[in-house]
Tab-separated table of C-alpha atoms in Angstrom:
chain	number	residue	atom	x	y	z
A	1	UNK	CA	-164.159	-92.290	71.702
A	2	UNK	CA	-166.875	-94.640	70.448
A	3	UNK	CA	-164.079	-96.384	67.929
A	4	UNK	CA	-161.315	-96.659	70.931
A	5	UNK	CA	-163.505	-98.720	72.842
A	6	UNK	CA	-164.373	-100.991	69.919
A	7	UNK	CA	-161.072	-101.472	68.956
A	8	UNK	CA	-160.396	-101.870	73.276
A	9	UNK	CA	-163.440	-104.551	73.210
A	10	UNK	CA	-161.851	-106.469	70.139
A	11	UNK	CA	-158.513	-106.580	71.201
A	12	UNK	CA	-159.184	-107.672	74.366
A	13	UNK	CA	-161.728	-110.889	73.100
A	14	UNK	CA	-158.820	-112.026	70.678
A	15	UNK	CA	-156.629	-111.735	73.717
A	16	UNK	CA	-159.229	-114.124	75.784
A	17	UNK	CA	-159.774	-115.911	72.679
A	18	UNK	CA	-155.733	-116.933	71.894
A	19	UNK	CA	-155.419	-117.049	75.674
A	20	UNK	CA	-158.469	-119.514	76.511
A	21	UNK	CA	-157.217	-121.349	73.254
A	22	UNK	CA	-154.028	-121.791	74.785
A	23	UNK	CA	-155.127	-123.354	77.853
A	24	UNK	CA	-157.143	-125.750	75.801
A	25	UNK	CA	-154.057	-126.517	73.042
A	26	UNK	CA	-151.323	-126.985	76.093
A	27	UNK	CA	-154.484	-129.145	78.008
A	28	UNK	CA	-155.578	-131.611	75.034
A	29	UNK	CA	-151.964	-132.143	74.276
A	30	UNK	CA	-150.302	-132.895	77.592
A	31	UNK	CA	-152.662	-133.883	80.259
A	32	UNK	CA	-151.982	-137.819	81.018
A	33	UNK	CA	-154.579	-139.797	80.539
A	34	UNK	CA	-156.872	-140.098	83.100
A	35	UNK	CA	-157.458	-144.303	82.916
A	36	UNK	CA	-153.552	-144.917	82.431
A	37	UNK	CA	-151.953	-148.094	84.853
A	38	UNK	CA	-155.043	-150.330	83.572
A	39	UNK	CA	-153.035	-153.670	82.783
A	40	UNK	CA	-155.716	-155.394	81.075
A	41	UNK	CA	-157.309	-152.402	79.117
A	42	UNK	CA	-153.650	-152.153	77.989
A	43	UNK	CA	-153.526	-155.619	77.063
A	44	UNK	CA	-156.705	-155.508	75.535
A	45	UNK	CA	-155.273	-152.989	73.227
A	46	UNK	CA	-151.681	-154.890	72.764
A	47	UNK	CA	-154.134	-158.014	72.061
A	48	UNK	CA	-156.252	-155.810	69.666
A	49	UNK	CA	-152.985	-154.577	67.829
A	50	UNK	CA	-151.051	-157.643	67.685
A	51	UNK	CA	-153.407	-160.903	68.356
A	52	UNK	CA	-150.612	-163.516	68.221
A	53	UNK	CA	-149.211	-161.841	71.429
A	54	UNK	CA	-151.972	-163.523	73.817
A	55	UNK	CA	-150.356	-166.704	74.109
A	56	UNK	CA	-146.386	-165.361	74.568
A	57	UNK	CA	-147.734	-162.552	77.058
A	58	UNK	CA	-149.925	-165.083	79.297
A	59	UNK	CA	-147.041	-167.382	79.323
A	60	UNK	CA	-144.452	-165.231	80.327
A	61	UNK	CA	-146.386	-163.541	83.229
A	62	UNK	CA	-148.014	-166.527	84.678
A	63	UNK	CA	-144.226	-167.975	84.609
A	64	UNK	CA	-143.361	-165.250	86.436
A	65	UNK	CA	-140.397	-163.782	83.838
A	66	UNK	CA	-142.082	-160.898	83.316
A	67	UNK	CA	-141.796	-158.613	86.228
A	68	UNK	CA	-142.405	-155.177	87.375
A	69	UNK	CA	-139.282	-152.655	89.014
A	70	UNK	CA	-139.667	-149.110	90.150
A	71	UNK	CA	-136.870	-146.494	90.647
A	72	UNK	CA	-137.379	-143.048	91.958
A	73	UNK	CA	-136.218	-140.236	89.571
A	74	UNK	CA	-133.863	-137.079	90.902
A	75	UNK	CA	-137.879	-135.525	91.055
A	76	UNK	CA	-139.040	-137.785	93.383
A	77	UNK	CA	-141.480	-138.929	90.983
A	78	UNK	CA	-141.886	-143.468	90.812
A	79	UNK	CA	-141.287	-144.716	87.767
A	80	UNK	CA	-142.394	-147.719	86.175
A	81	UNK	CA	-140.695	-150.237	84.104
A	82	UNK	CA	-141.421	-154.069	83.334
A	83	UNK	CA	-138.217	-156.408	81.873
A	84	UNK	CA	-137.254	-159.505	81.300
A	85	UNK	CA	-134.277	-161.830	81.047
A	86	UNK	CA	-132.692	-163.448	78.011
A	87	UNK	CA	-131.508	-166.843	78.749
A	88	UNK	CA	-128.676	-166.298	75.912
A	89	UNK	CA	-128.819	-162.591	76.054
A	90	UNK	CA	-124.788	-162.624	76.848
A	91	UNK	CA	-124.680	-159.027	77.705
A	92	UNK	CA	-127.218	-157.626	75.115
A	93	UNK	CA	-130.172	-155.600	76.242
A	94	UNK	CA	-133.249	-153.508	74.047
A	95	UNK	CA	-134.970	-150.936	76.445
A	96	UNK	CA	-137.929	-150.024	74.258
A	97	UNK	CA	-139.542	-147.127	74.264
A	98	UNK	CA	-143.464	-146.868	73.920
A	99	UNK	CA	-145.352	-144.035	72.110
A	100	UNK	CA	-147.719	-140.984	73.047
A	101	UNK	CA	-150.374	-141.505	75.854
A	102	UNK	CA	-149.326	-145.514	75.386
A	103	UNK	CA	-147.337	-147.704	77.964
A	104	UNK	CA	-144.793	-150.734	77.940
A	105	UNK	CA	-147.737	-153.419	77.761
A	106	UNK	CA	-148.845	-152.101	75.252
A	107	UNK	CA	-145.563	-152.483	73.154
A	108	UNK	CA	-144.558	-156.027	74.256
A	109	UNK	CA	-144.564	-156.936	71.256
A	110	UNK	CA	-141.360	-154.901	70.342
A	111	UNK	CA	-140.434	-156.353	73.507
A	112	UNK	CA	-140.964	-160.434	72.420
A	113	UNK	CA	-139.240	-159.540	69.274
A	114	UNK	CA	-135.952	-158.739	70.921
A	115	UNK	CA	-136.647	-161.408	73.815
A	116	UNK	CA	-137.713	-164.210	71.677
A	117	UNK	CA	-136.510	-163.896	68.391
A	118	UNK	CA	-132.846	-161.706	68.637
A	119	UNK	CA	-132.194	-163.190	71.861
A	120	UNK	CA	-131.730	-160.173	74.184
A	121	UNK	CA	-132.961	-158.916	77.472
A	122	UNK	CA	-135.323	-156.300	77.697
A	123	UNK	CA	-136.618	-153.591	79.746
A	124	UNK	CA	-139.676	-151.143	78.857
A	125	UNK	CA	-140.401	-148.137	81.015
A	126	UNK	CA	-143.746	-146.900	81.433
A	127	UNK	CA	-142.223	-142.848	80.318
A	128	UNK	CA	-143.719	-139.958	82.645
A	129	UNK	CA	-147.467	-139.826	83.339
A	130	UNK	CA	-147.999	-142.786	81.494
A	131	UNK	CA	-148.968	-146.028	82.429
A	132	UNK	CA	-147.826	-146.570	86.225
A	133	UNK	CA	-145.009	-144.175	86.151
A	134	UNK	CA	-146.118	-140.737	88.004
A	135	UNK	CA	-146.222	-137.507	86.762
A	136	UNK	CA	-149.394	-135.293	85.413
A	137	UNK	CA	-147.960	-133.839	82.515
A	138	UNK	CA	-146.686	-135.507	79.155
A	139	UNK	CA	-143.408	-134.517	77.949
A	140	UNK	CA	-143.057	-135.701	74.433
A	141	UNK	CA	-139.714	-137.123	74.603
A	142	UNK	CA	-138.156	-134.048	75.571
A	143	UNK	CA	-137.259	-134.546	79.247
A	144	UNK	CA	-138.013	-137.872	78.720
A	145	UNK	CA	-134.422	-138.538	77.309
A	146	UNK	CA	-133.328	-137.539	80.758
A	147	UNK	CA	-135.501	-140.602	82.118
A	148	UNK	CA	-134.570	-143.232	79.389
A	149	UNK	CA	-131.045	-142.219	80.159
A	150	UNK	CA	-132.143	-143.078	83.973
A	151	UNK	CA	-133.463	-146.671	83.023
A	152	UNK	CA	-130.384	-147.313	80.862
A	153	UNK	CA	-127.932	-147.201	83.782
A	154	UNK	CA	-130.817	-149.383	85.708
A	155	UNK	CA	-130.658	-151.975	82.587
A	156	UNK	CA	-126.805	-151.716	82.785
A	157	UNK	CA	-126.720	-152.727	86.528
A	158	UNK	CA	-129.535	-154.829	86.078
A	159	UNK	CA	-128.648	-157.450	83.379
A	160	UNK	CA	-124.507	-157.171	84.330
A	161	UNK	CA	-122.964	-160.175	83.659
A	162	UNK	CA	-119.590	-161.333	84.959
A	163	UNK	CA	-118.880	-163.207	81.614
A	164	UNK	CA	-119.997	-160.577	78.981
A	165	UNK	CA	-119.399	-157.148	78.257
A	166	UNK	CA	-122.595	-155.168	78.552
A	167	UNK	CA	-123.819	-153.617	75.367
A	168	UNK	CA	-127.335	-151.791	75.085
A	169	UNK	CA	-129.920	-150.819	72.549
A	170	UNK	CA	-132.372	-148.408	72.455
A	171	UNK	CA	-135.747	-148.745	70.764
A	172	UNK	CA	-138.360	-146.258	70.560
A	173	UNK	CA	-141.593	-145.905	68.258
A	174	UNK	CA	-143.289	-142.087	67.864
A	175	UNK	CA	-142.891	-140.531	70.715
A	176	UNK	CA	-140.873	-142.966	72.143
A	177	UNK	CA	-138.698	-142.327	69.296
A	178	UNK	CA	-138.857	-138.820	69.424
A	179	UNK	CA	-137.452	-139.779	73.175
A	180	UNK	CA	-135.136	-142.083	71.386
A	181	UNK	CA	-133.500	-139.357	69.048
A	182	UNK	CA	-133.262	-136.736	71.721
A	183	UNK	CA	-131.615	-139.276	74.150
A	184	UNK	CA	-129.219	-139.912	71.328
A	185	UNK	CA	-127.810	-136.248	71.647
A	186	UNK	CA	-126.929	-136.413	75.134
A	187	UNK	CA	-123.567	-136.253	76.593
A	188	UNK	CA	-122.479	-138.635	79.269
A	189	UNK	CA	-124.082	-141.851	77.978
A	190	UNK	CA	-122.906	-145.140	79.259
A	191	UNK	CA	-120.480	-146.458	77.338
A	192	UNK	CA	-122.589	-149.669	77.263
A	193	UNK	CA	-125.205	-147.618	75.046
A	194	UNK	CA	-124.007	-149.031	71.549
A	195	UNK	CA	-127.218	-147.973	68.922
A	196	UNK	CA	-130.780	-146.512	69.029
A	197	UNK	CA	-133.256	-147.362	66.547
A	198	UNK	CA	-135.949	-144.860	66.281
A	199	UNK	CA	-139.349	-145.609	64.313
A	200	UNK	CA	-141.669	-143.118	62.788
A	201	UNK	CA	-140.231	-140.336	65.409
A	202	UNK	CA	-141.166	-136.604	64.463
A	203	UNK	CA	-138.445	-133.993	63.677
A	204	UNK	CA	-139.868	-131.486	66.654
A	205	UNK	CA	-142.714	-131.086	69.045
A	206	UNK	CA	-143.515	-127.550	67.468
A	207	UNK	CA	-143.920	-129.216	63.396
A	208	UNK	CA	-145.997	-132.416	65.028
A	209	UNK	CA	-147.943	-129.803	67.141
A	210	UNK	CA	-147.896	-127.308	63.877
A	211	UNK	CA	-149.280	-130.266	61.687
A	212	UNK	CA	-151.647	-131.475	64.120
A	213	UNK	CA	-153.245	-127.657	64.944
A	214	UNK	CA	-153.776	-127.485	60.950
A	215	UNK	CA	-155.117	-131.199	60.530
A	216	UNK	CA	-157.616	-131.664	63.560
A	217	UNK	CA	-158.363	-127.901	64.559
A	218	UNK	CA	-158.264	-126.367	60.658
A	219	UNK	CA	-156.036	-123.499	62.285
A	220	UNK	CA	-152.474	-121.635	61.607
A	221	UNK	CA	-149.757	-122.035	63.459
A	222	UNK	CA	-149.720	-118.241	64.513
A	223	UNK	CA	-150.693	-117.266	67.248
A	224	UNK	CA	-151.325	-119.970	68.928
A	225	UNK	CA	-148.242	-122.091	68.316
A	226	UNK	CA	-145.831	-118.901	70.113
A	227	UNK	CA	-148.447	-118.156	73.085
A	228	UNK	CA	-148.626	-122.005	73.712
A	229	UNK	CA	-145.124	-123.096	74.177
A	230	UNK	CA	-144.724	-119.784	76.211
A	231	UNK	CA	-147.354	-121.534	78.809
A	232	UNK	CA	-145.777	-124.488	78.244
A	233	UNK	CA	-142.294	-122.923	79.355
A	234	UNK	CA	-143.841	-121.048	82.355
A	235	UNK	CA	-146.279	-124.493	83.394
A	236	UNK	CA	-143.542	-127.338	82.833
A	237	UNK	CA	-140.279	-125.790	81.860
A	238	UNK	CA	-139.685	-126.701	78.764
A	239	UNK	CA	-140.718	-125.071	75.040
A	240	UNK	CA	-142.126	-126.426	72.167
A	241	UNK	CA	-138.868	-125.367	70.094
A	242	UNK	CA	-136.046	-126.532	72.136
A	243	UNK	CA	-137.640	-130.511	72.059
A	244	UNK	CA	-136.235	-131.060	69.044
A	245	UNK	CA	-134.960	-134.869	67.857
A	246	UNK	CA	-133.520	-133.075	64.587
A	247	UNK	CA	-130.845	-131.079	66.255
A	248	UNK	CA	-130.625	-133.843	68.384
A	249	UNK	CA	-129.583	-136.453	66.020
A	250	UNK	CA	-126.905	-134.350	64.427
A	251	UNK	CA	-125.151	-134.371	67.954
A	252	UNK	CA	-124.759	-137.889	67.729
A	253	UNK	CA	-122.406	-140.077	67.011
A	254	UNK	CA	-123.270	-144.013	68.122
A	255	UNK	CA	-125.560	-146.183	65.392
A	256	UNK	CA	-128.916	-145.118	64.674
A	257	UNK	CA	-131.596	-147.239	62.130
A	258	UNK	CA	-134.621	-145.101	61.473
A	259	UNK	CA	-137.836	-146.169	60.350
A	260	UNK	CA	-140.661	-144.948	59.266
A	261	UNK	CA	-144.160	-146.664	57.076
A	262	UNK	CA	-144.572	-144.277	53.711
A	263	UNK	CA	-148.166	-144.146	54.492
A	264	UNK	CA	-147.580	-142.509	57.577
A	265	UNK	CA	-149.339	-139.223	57.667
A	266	UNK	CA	-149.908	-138.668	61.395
A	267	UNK	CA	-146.017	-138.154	61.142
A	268	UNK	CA	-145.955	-137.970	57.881
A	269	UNK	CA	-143.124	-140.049	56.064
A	270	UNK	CA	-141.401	-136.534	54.889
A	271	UNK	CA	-140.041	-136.099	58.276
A	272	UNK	CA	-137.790	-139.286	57.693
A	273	UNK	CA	-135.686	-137.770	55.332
A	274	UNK	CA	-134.312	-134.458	57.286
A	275	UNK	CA	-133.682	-136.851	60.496
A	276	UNK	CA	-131.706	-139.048	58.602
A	277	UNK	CA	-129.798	-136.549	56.859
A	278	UNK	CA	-129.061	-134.707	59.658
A	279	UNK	CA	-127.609	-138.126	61.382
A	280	UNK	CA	-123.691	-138.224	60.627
A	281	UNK	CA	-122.428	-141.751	60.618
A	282	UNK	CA	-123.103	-144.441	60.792
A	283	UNK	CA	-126.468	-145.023	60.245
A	284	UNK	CA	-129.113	-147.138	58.134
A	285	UNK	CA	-132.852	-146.246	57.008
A	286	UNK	CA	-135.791	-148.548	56.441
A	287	UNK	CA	-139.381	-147.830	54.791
A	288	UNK	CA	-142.240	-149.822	55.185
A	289	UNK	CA	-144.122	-150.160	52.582
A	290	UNK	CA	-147.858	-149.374	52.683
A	291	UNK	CA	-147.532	-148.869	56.816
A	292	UNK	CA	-149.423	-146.319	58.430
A	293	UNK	CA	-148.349	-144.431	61.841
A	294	UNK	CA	-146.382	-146.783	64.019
A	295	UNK	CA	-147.664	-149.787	62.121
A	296	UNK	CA	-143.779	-150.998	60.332
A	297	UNK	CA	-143.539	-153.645	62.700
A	298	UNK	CA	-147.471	-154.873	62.616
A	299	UNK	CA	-147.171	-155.006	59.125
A	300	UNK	CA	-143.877	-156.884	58.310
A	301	UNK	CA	-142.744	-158.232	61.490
A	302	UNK	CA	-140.678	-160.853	59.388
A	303	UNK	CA	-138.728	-157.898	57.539
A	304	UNK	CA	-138.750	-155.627	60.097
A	305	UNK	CA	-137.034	-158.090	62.537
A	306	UNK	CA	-134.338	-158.734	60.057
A	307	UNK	CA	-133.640	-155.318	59.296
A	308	UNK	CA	-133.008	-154.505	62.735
A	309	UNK	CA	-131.292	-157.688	63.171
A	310	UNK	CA	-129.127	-157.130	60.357
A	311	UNK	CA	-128.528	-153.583	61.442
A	312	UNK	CA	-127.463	-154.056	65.355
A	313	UNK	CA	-125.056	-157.024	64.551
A	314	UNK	CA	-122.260	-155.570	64.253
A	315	UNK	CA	-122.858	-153.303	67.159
A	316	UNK	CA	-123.853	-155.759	70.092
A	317	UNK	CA	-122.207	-158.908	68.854
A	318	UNK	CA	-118.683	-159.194	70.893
């Protein structure tokens, strides 16, 4: 009798124990955070990332290019985007795609390299629960592609030109990739979508969650990885499984450049290689050398612009 109840009392703490530990796992990884919409603590950081962005970024806003739009998603939910128009654009638009618990200020400088220096339009939505889009929970690109998709049709309508055919990009770094490479997979895209370009995007939610469990909380992936994206699927709908960008990507069949810095071990730089083979054509890959997580750009912005250059030409030319 003595040994059923011990064997009652430890079963039931590891219970609590994987229970209360899922909570805290589903909790730390996809509550928003709580100071997101602050413009100049996000500048502060785009400033702190990329200094030479100060005087493009004051420029543009207090000319008053820059600007804000909202749309309402099928949930109700506001959603926040900022874009800009290319005086020689002729048709071609980036939306870019910022990364995990980041927001579109934060990556203008994606956005200057496509405005400024390739000539396009752009558009950069602030994804779900970040920045000053609504929403409580993050969704790691996974009904996120749903969105993007949204704010492609909005980029469509909103840069149409009478004298060009429109033909859109889509850019996305980490998560934003991840978002990026799941949107990729989707039927029904415009047929003004012409390429993505996803950089330093992870194959799934569950081996970036798997990775991160080990790195940061020294734990395995069972039990806590199963019980978690169960509570994820009862709280928000979705599993930890079905976001995947790797079956994603082997669903599609527009132009995809993927990128990803071979010091990279927050996502690490083995991930590239089963994205990109699971791609079919046509497609292109670029490593930065030395770069760390979402740092290609930061570190060669010179190379890194002409790769993706090089690699969109003969997609959005006419």
């Amino acid at each position: 009798m003595k040994r059923r109840i011990v064997i009652l009392s430890v079963l039931s703490a590891v219970l609590l124990a994987v229970a209360g530990g899922s909570c805290y796992m589903l909790s730390f990884s996809l509550d928003a955070d709580e100071g997101r919409g602050d413009v100049e603590r996000s500048l502060a950081v785009l400033y702190d990332r990329a200094p030479d962005m100060r005087q493009w970024t004051d420029s543009v806003r207090r000319c008053g290019l820059l600007r804000d739009t909202t749309i309402v998603m099928p949930t109700g939910e506001r959603h926040h985007a900022l874009y800009m128009r290319g005086d020689s654009a002729h048709g071609k638009t980036a939306v870019v795609v910022h990364g995990y618990k980041d927001d579109c200020y934060k990556f203008l400088f994606l956005g200057r390299m496509y405005h400024q220096r390739l000539g396009y339009n752009i558009l950069l939505p602030d994804l779900h629960a970040h920045g000053m889009s609504e929403g409580g929970d993050i969704q790691m690109g996974w009904k996120d592609r749903l969105d993007v998709k949204r704010w492609t049709e909005v980029a469509d309508s909103l840069f149409s030109d009478s004298c060009h055919s429109s033909r859109i990009v889509v850019h996305g770094v980490s998560m934003g990739a991840a978002t990026t490479m799941c949107l990729s997979g989707e039927s029904g895209l415009l047929p003004s979508v012409r390429a993505f370009v996803e950089d330093c995007g992870y194959t799934s939610v569950w081996d970036e969650f798997s990775l991160q469990l080990r790195e940061q909380f020294s734990l395995p992936e069972f039990p806590l990885m199963q019980t978690t994206s169960l509570l994820c699927q009862l709280r928000h709908g979705w599993s930890f499984a079905e976001a995947s960008p790797l079956a994603q990507v082997s669903r599609c069949r527009l132009p995809m450049l993927f990128i990803h810095g071979d010091a990279d071990t927050f996502v690490p730089f083995s991930m590239l290689r089963p994205l990109y083979d699971a791609k079919p054509e046509p497609k292109a890959m670029y490593v930065a050398k030395g770069s760390e997580h979402a740092r290609a750009y930061l570190d060669h912005p010179e190379e890194y612009t002409s790769v993706v250059s090089r690699f969109l030409r003969p997609y959005m030319d006419e």
